Structure formats: structure tokens, C-alpha cells
mmCIF file of C-alpha atoms in Angstrom:
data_model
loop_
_atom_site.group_PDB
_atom_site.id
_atom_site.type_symbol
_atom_site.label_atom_id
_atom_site.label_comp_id
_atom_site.label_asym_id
_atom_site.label_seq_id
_atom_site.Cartn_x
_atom_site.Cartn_y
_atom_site.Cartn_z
ATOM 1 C CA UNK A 1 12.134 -16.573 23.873
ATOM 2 C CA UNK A 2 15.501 -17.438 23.549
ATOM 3 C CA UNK A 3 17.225 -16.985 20.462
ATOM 4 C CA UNK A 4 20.364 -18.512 20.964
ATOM 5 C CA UNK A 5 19.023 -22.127 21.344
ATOM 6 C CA UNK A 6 17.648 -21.311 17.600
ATOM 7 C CA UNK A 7 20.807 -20.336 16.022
ATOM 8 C CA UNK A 8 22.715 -22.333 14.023
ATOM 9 C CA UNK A 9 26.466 -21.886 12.798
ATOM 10 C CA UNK A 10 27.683 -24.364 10.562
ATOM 11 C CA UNK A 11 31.806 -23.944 10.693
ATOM 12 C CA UNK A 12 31.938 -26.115 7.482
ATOM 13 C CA UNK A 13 29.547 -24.196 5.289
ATOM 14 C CA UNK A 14 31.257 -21.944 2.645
ATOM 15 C CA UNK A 15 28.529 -19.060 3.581
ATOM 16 C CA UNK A 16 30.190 -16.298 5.587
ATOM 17 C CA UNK A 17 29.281 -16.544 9.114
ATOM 18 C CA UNK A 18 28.137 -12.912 9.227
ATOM 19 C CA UNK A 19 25.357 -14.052 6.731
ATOM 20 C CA UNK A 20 24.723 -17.403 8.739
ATOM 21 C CA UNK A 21 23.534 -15.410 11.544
ATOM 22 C CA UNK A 22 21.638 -12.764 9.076
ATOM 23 C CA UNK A 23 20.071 -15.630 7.719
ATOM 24 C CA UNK A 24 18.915 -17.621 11.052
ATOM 25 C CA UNK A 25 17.510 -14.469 12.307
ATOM 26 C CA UNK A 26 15.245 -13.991 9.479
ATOM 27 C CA UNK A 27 15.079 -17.415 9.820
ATOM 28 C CA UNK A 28 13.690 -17.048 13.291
ATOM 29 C CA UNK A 29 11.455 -14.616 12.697
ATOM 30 C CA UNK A 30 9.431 -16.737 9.771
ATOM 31 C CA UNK A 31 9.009 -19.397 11.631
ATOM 32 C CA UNK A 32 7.321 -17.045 14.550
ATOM 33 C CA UNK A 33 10.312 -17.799 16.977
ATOM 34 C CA UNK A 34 10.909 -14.076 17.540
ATOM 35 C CA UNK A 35 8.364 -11.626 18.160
ATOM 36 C CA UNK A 36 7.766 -7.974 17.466
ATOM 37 C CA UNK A 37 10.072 -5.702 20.066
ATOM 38 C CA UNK A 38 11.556 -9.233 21.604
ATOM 39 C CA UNK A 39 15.273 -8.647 22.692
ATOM 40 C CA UNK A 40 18.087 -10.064 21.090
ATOM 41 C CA UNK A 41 21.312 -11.312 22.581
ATOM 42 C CA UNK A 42 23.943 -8.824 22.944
ATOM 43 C CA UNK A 43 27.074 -8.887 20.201
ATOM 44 C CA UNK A 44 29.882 -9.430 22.938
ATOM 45 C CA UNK A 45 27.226 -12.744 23.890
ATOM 46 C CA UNK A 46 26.490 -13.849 20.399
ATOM 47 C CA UNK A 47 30.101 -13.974 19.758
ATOM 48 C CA UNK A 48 31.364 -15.486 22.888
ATOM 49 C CA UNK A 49 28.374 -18.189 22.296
ATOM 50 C CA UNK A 50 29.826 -19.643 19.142
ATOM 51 C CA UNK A 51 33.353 -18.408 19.783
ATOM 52 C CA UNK A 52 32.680 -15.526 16.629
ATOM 53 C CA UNK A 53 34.930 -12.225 16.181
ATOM 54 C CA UNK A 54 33.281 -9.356 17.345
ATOM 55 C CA UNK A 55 33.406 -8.030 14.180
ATOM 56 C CA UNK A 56 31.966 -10.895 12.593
ATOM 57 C CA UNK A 57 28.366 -10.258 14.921
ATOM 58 C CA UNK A 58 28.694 -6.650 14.251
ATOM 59 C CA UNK A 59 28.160 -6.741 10.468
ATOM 60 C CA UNK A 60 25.275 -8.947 10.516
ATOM 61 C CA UNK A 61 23.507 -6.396 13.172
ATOM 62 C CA UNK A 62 24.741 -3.774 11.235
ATOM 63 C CA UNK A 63 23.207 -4.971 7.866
ATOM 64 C CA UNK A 64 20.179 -6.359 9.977
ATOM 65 C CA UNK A 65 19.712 -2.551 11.046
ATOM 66 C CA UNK A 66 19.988 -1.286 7.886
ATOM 67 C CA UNK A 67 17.387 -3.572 6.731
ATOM 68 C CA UNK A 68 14.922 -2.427 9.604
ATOM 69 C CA UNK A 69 14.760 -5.708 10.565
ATOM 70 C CA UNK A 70 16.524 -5.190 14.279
ATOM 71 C CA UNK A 71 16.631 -1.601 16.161
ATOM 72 C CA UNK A 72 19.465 -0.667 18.583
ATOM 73 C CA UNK A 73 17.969 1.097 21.695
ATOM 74 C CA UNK A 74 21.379 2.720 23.548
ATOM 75 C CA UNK A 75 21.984 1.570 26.919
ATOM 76 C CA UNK A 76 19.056 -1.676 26.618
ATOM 77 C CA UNK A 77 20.568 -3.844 23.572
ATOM 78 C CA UNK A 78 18.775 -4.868 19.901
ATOM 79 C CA UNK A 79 15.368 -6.013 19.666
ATOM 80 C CA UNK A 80 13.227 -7.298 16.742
ATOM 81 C CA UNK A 81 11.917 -3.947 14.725
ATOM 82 C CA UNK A 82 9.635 -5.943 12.319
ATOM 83 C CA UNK A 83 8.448 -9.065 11.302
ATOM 84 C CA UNK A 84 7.424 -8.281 7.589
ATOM 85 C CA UNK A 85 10.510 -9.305 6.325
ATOM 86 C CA UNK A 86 9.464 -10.043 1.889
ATOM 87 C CA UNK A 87 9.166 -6.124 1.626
ATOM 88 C CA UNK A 88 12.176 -3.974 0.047
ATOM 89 C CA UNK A 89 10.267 -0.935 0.730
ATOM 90 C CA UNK A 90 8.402 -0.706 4.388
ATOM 91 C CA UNK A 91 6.025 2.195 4.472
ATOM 92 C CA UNK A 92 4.186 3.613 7.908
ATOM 93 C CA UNK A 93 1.002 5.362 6.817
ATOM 94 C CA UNK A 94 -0.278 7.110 9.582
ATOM 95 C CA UNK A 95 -3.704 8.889 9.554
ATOM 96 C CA UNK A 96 -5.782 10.670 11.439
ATOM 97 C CA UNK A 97 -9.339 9.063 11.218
ATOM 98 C CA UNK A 98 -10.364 5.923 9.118
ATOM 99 C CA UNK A 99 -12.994 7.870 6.868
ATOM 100 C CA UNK A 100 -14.455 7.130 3.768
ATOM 101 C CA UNK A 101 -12.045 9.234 1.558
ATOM 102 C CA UNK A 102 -8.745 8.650 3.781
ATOM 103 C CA UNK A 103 -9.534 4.655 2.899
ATOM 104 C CA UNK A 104 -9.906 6.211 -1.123
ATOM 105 C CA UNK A 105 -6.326 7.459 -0.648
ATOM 106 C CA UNK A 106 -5.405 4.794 1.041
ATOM 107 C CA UNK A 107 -6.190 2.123 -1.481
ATOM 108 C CA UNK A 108 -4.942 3.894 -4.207
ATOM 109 C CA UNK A 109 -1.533 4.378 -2.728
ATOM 110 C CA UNK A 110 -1.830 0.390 -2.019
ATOM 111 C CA UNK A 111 -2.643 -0.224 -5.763
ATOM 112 C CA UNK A 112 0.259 2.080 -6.714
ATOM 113 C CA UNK A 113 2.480 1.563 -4.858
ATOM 114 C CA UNK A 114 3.115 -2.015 -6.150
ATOM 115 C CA UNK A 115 3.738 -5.375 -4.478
ATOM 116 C CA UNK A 116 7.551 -4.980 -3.796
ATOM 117 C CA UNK A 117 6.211 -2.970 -0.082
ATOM 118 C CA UNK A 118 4.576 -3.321 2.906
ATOM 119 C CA UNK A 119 2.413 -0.599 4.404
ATOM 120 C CA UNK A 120 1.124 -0.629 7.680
ATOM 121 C CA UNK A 121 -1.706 1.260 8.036
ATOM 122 C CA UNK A 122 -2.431 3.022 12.199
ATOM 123 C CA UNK A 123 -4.691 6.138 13.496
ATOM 124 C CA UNK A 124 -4.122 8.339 16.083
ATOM 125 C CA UNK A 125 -7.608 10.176 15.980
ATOM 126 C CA UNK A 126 -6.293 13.521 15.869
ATOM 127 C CA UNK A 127 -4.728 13.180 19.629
ATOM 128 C CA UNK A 128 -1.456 14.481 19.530
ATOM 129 C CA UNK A 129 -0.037 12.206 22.683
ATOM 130 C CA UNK A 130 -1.492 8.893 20.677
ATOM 131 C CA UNK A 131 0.558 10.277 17.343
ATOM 132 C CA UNK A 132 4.007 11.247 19.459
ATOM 133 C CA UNK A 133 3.885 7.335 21.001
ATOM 134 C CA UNK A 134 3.430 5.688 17.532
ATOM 135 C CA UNK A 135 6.045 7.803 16.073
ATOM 136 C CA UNK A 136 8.742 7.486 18.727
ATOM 137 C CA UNK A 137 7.591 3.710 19.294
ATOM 138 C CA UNK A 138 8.630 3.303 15.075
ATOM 139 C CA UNK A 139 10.559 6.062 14.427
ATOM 140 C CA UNK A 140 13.448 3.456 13.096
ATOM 141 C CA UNK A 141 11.397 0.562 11.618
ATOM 142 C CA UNK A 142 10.446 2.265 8.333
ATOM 143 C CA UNK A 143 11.659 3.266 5.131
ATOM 144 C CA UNK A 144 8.928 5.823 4.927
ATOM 145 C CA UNK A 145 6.364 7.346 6.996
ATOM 146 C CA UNK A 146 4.005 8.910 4.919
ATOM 147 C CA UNK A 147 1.565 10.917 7.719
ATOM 148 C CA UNK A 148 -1.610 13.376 7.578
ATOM 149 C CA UNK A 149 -1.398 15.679 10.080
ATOM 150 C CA UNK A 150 -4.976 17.244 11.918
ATOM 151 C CA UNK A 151 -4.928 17.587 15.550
ATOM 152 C CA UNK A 152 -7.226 18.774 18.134
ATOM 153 C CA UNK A 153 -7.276 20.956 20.836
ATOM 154 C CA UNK A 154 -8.714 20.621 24.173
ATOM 155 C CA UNK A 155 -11.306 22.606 23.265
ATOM 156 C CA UNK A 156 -11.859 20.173 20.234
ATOM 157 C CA UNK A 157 -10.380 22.971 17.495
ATOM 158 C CA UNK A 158 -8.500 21.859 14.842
ATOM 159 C CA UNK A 159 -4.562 22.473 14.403
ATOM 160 C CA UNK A 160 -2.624 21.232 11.684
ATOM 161 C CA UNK A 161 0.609 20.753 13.250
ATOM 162 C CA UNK A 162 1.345 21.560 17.275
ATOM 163 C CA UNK A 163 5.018 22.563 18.195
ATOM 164 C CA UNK A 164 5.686 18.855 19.556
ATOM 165 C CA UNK A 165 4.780 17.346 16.352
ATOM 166 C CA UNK A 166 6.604 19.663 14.510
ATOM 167 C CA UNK A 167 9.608 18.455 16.663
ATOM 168 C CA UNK A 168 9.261 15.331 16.584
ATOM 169 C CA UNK A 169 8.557 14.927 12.957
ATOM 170 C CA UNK A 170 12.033 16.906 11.882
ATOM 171 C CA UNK A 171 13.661 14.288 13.939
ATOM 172 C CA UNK A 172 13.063 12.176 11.190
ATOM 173 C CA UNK A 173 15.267 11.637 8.016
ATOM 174 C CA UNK A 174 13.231 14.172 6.058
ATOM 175 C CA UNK A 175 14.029 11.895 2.656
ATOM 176 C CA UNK A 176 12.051 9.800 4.357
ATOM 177 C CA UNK A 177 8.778 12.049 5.720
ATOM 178 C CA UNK A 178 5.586 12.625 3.402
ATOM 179 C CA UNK A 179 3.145 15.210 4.706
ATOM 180 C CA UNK A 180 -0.476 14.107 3.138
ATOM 181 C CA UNK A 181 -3.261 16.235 2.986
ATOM 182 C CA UNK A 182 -2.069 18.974 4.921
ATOM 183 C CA UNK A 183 0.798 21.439 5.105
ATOM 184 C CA UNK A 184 2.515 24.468 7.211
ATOM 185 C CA UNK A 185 4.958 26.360 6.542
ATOM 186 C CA UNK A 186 7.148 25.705 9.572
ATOM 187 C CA UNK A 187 7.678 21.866 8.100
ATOM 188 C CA UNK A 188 9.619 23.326 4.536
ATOM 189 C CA UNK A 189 12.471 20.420 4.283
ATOM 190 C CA UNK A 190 13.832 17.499 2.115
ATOM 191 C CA UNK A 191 10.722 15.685 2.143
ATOM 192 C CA UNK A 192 8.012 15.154 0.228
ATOM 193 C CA UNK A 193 4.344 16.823 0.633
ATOM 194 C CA UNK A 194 1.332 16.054 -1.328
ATOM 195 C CA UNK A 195 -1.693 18.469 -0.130
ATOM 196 C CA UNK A 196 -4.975 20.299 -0.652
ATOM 197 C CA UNK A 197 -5.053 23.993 0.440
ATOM 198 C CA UNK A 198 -8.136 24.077 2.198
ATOM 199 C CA UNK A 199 -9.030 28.207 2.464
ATOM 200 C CA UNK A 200 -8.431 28.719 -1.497
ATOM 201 C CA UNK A 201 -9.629 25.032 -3.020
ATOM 202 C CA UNK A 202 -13.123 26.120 -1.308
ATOM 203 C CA UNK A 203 -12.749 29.230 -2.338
ATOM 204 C CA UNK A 204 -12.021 28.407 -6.278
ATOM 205 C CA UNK A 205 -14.647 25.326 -6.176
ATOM 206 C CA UNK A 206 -17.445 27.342 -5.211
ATOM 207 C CA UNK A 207 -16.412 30.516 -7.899
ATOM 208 C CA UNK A 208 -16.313 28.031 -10.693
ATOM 209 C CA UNK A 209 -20.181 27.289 -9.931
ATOM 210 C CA UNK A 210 -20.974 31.028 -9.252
ATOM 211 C CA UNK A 211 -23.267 30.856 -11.954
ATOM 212 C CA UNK A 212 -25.792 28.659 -10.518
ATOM 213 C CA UNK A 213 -25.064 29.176 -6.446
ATOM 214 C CA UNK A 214 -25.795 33.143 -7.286
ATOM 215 C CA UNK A 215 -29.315 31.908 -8.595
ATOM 216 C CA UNK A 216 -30.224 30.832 -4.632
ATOM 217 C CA UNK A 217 -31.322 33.500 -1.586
ATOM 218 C CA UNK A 218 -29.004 32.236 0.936
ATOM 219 C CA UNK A 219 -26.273 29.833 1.310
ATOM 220 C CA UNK A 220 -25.489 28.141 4.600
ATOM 221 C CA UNK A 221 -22.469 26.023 5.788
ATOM 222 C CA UNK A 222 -22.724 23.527 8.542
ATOM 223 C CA UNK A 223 -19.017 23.721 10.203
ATOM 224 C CA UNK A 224 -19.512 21.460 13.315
ATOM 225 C CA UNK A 225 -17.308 23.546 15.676
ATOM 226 C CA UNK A 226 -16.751 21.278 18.207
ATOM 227 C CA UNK A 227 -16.626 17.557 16.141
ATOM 228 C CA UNK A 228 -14.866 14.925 17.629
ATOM 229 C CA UNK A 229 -12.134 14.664 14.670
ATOM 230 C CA UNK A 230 -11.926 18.796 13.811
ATOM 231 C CA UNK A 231 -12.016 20.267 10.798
ATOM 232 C CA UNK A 232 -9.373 23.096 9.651
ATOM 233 C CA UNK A 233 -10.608 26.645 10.260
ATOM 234 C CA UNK A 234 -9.268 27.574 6.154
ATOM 235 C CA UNK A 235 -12.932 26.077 4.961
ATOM 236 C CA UNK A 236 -14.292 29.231 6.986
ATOM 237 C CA UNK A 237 -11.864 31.253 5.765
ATOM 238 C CA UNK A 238 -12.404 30.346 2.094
ATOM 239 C CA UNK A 239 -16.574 30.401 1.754
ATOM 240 C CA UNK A 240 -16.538 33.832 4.256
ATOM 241 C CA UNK A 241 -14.008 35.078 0.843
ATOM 242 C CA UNK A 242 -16.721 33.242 -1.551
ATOM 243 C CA UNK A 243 -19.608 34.712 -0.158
ATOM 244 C CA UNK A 244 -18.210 38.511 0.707
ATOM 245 C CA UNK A 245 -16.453 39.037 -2.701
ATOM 246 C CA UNK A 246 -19.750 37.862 -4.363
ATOM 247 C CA UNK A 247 -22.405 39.729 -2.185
ATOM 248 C CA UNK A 248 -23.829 36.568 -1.215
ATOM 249 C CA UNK A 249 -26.376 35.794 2.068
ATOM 250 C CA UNK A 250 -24.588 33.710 4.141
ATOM 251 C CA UNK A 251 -25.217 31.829 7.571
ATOM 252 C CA UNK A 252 -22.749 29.381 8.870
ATOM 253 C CA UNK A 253 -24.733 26.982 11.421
ATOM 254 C CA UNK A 254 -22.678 23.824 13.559
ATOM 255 C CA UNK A 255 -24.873 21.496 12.657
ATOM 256 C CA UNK A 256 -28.579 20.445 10.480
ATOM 257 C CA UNK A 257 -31.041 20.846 13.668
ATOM 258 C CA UNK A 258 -33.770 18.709 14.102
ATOM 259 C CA UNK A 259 -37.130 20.338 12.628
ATOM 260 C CA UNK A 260 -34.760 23.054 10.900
ATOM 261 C CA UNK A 261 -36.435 25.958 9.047
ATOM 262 C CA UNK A 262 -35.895 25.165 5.331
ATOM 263 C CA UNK A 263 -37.102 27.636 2.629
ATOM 264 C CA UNK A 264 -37.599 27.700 -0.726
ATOM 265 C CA UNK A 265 -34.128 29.004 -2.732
ATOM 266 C CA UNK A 266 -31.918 27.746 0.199
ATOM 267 C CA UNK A 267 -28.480 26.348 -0.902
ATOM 268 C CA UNK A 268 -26.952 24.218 2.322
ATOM 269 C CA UNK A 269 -23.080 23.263 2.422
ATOM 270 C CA UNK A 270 -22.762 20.213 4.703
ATOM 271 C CA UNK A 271 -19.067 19.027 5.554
ATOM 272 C CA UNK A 272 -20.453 15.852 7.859
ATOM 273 C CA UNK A 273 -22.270 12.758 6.619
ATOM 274 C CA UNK A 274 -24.738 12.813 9.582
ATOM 275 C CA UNK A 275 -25.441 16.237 8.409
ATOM 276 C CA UNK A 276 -26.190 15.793 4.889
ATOM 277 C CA UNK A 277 -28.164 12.741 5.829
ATOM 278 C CA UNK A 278 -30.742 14.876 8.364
ATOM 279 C CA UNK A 279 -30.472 17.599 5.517
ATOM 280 C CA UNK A 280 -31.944 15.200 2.896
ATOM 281 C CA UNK A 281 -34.216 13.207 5.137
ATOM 282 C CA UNK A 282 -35.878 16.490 6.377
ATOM 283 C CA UNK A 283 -36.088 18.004 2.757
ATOM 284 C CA UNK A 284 -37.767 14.879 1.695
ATOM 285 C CA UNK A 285 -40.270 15.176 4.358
ATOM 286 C CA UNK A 286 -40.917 18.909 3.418
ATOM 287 C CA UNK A 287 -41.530 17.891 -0.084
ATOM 288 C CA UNK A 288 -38.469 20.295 -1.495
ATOM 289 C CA UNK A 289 -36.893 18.948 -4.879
ATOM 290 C CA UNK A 290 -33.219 18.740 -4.729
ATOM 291 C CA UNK A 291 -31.650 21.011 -7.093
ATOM 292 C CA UNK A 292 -34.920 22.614 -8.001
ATOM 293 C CA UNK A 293 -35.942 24.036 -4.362
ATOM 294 C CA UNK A 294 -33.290 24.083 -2.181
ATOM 295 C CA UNK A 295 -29.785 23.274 -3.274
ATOM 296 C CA UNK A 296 -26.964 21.041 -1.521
ATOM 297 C CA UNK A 297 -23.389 20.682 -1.561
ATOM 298 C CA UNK A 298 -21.676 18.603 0.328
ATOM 299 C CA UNK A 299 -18.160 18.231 1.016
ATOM 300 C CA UNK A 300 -15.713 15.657 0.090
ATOM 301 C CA UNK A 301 -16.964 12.738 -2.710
ATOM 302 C CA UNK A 302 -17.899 9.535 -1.847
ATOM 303 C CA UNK A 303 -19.355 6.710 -4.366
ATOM 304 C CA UNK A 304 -22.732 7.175 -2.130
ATOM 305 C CA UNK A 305 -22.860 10.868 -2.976
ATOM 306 C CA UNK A 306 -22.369 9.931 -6.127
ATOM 307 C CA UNK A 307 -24.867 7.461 -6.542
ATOM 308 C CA UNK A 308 -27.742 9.964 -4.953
ATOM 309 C CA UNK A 309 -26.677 12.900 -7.020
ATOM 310 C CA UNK A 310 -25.148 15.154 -4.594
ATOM 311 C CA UNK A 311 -23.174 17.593 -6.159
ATOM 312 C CA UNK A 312 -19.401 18.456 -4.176
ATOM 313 C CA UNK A 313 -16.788 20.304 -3.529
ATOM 314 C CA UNK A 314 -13.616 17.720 -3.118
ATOM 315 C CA UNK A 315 -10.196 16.794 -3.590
ATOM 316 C CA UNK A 316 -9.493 13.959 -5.950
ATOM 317 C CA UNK A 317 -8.380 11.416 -3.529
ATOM 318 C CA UNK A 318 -7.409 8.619 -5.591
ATOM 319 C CA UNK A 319 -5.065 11.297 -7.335
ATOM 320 C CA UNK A 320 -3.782 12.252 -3.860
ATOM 321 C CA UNK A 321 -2.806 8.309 -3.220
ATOM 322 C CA UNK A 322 -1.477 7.560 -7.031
ATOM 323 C CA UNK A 323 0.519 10.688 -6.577
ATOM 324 C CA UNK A 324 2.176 10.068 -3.379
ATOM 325 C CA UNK A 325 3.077 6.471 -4.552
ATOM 326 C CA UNK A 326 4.919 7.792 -8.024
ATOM 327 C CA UNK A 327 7.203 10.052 -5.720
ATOM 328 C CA UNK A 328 8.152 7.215 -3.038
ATOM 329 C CA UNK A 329 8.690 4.911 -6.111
ATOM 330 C CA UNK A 330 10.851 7.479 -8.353
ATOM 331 C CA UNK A 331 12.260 9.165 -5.578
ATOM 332 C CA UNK A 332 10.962 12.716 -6.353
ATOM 333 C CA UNK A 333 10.824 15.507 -3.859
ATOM 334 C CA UNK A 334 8.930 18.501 -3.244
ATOM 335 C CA UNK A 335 5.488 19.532 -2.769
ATOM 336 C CA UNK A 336 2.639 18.594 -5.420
ATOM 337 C CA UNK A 337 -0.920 20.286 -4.939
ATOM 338 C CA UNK A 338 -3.818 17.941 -5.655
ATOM 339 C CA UNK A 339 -6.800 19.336 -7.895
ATOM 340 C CA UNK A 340 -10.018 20.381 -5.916
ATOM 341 C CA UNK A 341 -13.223 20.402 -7.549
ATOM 342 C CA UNK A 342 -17.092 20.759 -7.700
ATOM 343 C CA UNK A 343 -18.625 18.311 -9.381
ATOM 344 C CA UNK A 344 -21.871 19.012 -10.179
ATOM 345 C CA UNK A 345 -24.804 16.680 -9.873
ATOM 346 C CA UNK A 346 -28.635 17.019 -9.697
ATOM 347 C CA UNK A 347 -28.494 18.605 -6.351
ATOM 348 C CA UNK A 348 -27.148 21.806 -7.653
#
């Protein structure tokens, strides 16, 4: 649409015409007249329109840039970067899969972060071209893109970080990046990183409940190696260190089979729902008391697991969201590991 016809200038108003046009803009934009990524007339046409200095159109784009309102795309002209236009603080928070515990995070950063922001929330489902579109498509509207990085390979493994995103995410303003979740040591910078350290947290979770897991025959992790939203190779890495240092049986299986052998003194770690769900059902229908028979962990809390007793090994996601929120509002750098822990319930 076109946004002259909307603009108004009045010569004998004492506001300074620079904020006249500022104002109609936004303006504009509440009243739905302009549209996300609509183009905007060019400065040597806004001024010749209402017979305006250069200089004069300049300043308003200029402070309508630094507001992320408009973007300047070289060589095309300005177009409309946002439409959110009460928030002091815009936030893109940009996640991998919509899970149960990413939404925890999620809604605790929401409830932290205060009312004086706007966060939009998008997933890229671990595909690496999907994440590279959204992030050059806003890679200018936001004052902070707060982003948990998993990938996947075309053979479905998981990769924290692939050399594109690396790139692409140190062409941001690094006081402006958060890495959630998930870190590498190729992305050390000026930014902030909140994260769980996947290989040792396992690792420490399951030594603090040595006491009981020792009391089992054999422990067995279901890693699904070929899931369609991958999960980092450091949870091997960590239980293969658990169970070695300890002496312990070990097994690790891709997934709870249907009609699976279960025995007596079995302790199962399950990292997917659907797993832990064909786990219980079938121990149910073999008549094996949880935490008195056979064992289960599972990975990552949810209310649910609380609420049936599971016992798990997890980050404290709500902590992971609160804490992410305190640096963006107090400006704090640096990297802050969130606590990992089994909580132990009847199923242990």
C-alpha cells in the first residue's frame, strides 16, 4: 500500500518535522496501513513529496532504524522490520523443537522477562537451511536473539553447531546473541550463554544416586539413534563414563521394542516420551513394581513425570529461562551453567 497518501505534515505544528514523519509511520503501522516487510518510499521521494530537507527524512529513518522499526536493505530501499511497536526490548527466541521442557524455559523467560518486551517465539526443527533463512530474514529486527542450537545431519545425527551457523551467528552483534542450552567452544565471544553440559551433568546425576542404581543387575539406555529431532552424542559419552568407572552392566538399545525382554533387577534410562510410555505400559502388563522390580529413569522432568513418580535426571528449566531473563535485563555477560539433577521418585 501506499504510504505517502497516509502521511501527514502539518507545516504549522511546533513538532519537528523529523518526528511528524516518525510519528505517522508508527502511526501507520497501528492502524494496519503498513505491513510486515512492505516497502517504504525512498528519502530523496519522501522529501521531494512534501518539499522536506534531505536531512530532515534522514533522521527520522535513522531513529526509525535504530528503533527496529524500519530495515535498510542496500541497493532495494527501507521496508517495515516490525509491527510490535509498545516493546522497548524486542527479543527473537529461536528453538529447535516445541517440547515440553523448551515451552518450561520458555514461559519462564516470558514471566521474567517482564512486560516492557516482546518475544517472538519460531522453530526451525533442527534443519540448519530453515534456521540460516529465519536468521538472515531477521537478522536486523531484534534487540536480542536468544537461540538453542541442535542440528541434524543427513544421516539424522545430532551436531550442535555446523560451520554455516557458526558463521552466520558471529555476524551478529555478539552483545546481542544468547546461546541456550547448548555450547561449543568455537562460539567464545561478547555474548551471553546459559547451558547444560550434557556428557558430565549425566555423568554427575547418575553418581549422586550410585547408591541405589549399584543395587540393580543391569542398566540400559534407550538413545534413539536416528530420532527425527537428534539428541547430542555427550549423553553416551557421560553414562559409558558412569557405567565403566563403576563396573556397571550396561546395554544401550535405540528404542523400548515391542514385547521387550524385561527381568527382574533391570534399571531402564529412557530419553523419549514414547519410550518411557511403552516401558511402563509393558512393565504393567508383566506385573513388575516400579522401583521395587525393575527401576526407571527417565530423562528430562515434566509435571507428568512428576505426577506418576518417575524419578529423572534433568536440568532445571525454569532456572535456565529465569536466568537468561536476569542477564538480558541487567545486561550481564558471560556464560552461566544451569544445575542438573536426579530427582528421585518411587521409580528408583
Amino acid at each position: 500500500m501506499e504510504l505517502i497518501k497516509f502521511i501527514n505534515i502539518d507545516e504549522e505544528s511546533r513538532v519537528p518535522k523529523y518526528q511528524q514523519i516518525i510519528d505517522s509511520i508508527i502511526h501507520n503501522i497501528s492502524e494496519e496501513n503498513l505491513k510486515m516487510g512492505e516497502k517504504i518510499p525512498s528519502i530523496n521521494r519522501f522529501s521531494e513529496e512534501f518539499y522536506l530537507s534531505r536531512d530532515t527524512v534522514e533522521k527520522a529513518y535513522s531513529i526509525l532504524k535504530e528503533r527496529n522499526i524500519i530495515n535498510a536493505i542496500r541497493g532495494k530501499g527501507y521496508y517495515i522490520n516490525r509491527t510490535k511497536l509498545i516493546s522497548k526490548t524486542n527479543i527473537l527466541f529461536l528453538v529447535n523443537k516445541l517440547s515440553s521442557y523448551k515451552l518450561r524455559t520458555y514461559n519462564s523467560f516470558i514471566n521474567s522477562i517482564g512486560a516492557n518486551s516482546h518475544t517472538d517465539l519460531m522453530i526451525y526443527h533442527c534443519d540448519e537451511s530453515l534456521f540460516l533463512n529465519l536468521l538472515d530474514k531477521h537478522k536486523s529486527s531484534y534487540n536480542y536473539y536468544v537461540i538453542m542450537p541442535h542440528f541434524k545431519t543427513d544421516d539424522l545425527k545430532h551436531v550442535s553447531f555446523t560451520d554455516k551457523t557458526i558463521k552466520a551467528l558471529k555476524k551478529l552483534p555478539q552483545e546481542k546473541l544468547v546461546i541456550l542450552d547448548n555450547v561449543k567452544s568455537e562460539m567464545i565471544g561478547n555474548h551471553i550463554s546459559v547451558y547444560q553440559d550434557f556428557e558430565n551433568d549425566i555423568y554427575n546425576a547418575l553418581k549422586g544416586g550410585i547408591s541405589k542404581i549399584k543395587k540393580y543387575e543391569k542398566i540400559m539406555l534407550f538413545y534413539p539413534e536416528n530420532a527425527v529431532y537428534p539428541y547430542p552424542r555427550r549423553i553416551l559419552h557421560g553414562f559409558r563414563k558412569f557405567c565403566v568407572e563403576f563396573k556397571l552392566d550396561f546395554e544401550i538399545l535405540e528404542e523400548v521394542f515391542d514385547d521387550m525382554i524385561i527381568k527382574k533387577g533391570d534399571l531402564f534410562i529412557t530419553i523419549e516420551e514414547s519410550d518411557l510410555v511403552n516401558l511402563v505400559k509393558q512393565a504393567k502388563e508383566d506385573e513388575f513394581v516400579l522401583g521395587k522390580d525393575i527401576g526407571i529413569i527417565s530423562y528430562n522432568d515434566t509435571p507428568l513425570k512428576d505426577l506418576l513418580g518417575i524419578t529423572v535426571i534433568s536440568t532445571d528449566f525454569k532456572i535456565m529461562g529465569e536466568t537468561t531473563a536476569d542477564m538480558i535485563l541487567n545486561n550481564k555477560k558471560g556464560r552461566v551453567k544451569v544445575p542438573f539433577n536426579l530427582i528421585e521418585r518411587d521409580s528408583l
